[in-house]
GROMACS .gro file of C-alpha atoms in nm:
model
  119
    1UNK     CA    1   1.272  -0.799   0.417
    2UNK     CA    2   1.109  -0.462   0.461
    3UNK     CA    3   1.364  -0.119   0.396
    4UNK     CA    4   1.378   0.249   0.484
    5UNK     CA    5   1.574   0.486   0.337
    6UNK     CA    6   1.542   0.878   0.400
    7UNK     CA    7   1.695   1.107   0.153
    8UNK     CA    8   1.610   1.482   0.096
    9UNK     CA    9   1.835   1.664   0.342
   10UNK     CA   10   2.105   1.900   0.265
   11UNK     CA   11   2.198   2.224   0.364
   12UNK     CA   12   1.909   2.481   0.322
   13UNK     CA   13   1.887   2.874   0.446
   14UNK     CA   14   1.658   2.974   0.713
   15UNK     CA   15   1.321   3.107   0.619
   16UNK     CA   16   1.346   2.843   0.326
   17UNK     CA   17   1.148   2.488   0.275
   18UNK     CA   18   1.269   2.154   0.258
   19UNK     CA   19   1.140   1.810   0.132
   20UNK     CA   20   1.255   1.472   0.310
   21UNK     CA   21   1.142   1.130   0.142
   22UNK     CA   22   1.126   0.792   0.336
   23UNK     CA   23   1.121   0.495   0.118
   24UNK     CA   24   0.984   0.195   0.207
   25UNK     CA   25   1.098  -0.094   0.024
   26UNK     CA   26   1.014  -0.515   0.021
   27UNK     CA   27   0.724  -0.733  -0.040
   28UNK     CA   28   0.439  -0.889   0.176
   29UNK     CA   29   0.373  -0.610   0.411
   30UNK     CA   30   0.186  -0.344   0.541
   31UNK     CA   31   0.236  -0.001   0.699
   32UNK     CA   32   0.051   0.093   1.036
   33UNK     CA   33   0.165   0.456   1.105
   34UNK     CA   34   0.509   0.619   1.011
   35UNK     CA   35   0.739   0.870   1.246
   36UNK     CA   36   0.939   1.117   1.193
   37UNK     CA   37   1.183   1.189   1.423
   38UNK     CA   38   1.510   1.443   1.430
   39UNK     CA   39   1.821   1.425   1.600
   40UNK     CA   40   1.999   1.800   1.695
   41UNK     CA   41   2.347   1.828   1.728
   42UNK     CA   42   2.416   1.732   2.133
   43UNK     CA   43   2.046   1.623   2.199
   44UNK     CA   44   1.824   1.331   2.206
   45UNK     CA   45   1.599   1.213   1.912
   46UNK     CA   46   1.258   1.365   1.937
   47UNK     CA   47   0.925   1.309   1.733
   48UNK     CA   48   0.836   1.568   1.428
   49UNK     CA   49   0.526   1.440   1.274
   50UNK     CA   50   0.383   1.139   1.224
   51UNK     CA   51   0.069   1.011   1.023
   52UNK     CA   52  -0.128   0.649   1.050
   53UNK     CA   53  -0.027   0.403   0.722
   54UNK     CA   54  -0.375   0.448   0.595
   55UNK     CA   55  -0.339   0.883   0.603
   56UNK     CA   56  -0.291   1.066   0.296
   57UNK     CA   57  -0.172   1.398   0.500
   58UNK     CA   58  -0.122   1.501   0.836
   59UNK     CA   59  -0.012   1.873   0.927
   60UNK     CA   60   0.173   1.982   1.268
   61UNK     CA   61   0.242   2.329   1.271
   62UNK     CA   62   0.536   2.384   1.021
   63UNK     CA   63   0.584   2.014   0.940
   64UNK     CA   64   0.360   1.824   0.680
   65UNK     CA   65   0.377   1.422   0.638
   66UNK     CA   66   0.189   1.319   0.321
   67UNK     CA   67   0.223   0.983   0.118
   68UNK     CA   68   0.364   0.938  -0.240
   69UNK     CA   69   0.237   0.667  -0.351
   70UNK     CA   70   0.423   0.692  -0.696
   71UNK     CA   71   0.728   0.663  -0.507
   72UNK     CA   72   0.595   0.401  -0.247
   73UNK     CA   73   0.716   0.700  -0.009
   74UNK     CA   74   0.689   0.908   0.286
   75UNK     CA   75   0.705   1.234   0.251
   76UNK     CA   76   0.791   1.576   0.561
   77UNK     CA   77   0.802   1.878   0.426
   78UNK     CA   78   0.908   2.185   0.638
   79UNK     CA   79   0.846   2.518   0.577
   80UNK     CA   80   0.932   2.846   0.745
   81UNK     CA   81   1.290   2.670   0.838
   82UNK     CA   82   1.501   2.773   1.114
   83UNK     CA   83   1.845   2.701   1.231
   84UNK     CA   84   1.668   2.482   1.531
   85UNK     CA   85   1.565   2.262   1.259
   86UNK     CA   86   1.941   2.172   1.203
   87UNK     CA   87   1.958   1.789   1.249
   88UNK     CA   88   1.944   1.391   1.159
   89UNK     CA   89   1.566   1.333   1.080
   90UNK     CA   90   1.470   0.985   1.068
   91UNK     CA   91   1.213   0.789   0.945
   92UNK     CA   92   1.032   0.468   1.180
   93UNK     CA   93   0.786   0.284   1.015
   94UNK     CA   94   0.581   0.029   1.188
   95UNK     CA   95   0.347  -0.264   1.050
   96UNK     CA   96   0.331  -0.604   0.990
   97UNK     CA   97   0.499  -0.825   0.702
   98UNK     CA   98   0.362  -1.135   0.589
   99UNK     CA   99   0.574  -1.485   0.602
  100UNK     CA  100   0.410  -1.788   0.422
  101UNK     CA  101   0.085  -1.644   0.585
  102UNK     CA  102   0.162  -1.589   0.951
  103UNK     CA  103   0.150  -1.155   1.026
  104UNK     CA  104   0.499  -0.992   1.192
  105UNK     CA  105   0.577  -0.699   1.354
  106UNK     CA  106   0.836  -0.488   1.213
  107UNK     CA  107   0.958  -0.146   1.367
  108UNK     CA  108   1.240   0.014   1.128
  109UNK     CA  109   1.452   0.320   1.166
  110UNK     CA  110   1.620   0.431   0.840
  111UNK     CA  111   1.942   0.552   0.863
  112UNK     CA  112   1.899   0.944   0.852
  113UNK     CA  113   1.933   1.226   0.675
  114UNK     CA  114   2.145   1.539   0.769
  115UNK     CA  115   1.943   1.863   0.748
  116UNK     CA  116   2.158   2.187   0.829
  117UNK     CA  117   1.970   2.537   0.813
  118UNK     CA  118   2.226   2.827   0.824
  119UNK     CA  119   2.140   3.140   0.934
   0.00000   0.00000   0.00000
C-alpha cells in the first residue's frame, strides 16, 4: 500500500518562507508526477505546482517543488508569503504500484496541511 503524508505547515508571517514535505511511503511502486494543491478558507481546491516523478525541480513563480530523495519526499517551498496563501495544501501523487508483477494505478491525496500567513 502506497502513503502520503504532508507536514510542514504552521502559522508563518507574511513576507516570510515556508517549507511543506509530502512523504511517500510503501513498496513496489513508482511515481509519475506529483501535485500540489491548496484549499483557502470558503473556496475550492486549486493546483500550486506540480513536477513529473522523474523532475528534480520545477519553479512557478513563488512556489518551488523539488525532490528529497533522503527523505523519499516531496518538497514546495514558498517564498515571498502572503495572507492569500492561507490554506490546506495537499499533496496528489500519481503512478503505478506493482502486485505480483501486474502495474496499478494509484492516485493519492494526503491528508493536508494547514498553512496560515498573518498579516
Amino acid at each position: 500500500q502506497v502513503q502520503v503524508v504532508e507536514s510542514g505547515g504552521g502559522l508563518v508571517q507574511a513576507g516570510g518562507s515556508l517549507r511543506l514535505s509530502c512523504t511517500v511511503s510503501g513498496s513496489s511502486f513508482s511515481i509519475d508526477h506529483v501535485d500540489w494543491y491548496r484549499q483557502p478558507p470558503g473556496k475550492q481546491r486549486e493546483l500550486v505546482a506540480g513536477m513529473p516523478g522523474s523532475g528534480v525541480r520545477s519553479v512557478t513563480g513563488r512556489f518551488t517543488v523539488s525532490r528529497d530523495n533522503a527523505k523519499s519526499a516531496i518538497i514546495l517551498e514558498i517564498d515571498s508569503l502572503n495572507p492569500e496563501d492561507t490554506g490546506t495544501y495537499y499533496c496528489n501523487v500519481r503512478g503505478l504500484r506493482n502486485i505480483r508483477g501486474t502495474l496499478y494505478p494509484f492516485n493519492l491525496w494526503g491528508q493536508g496541511t494547514q498553512v496560515t500567513v498573518s498579516s
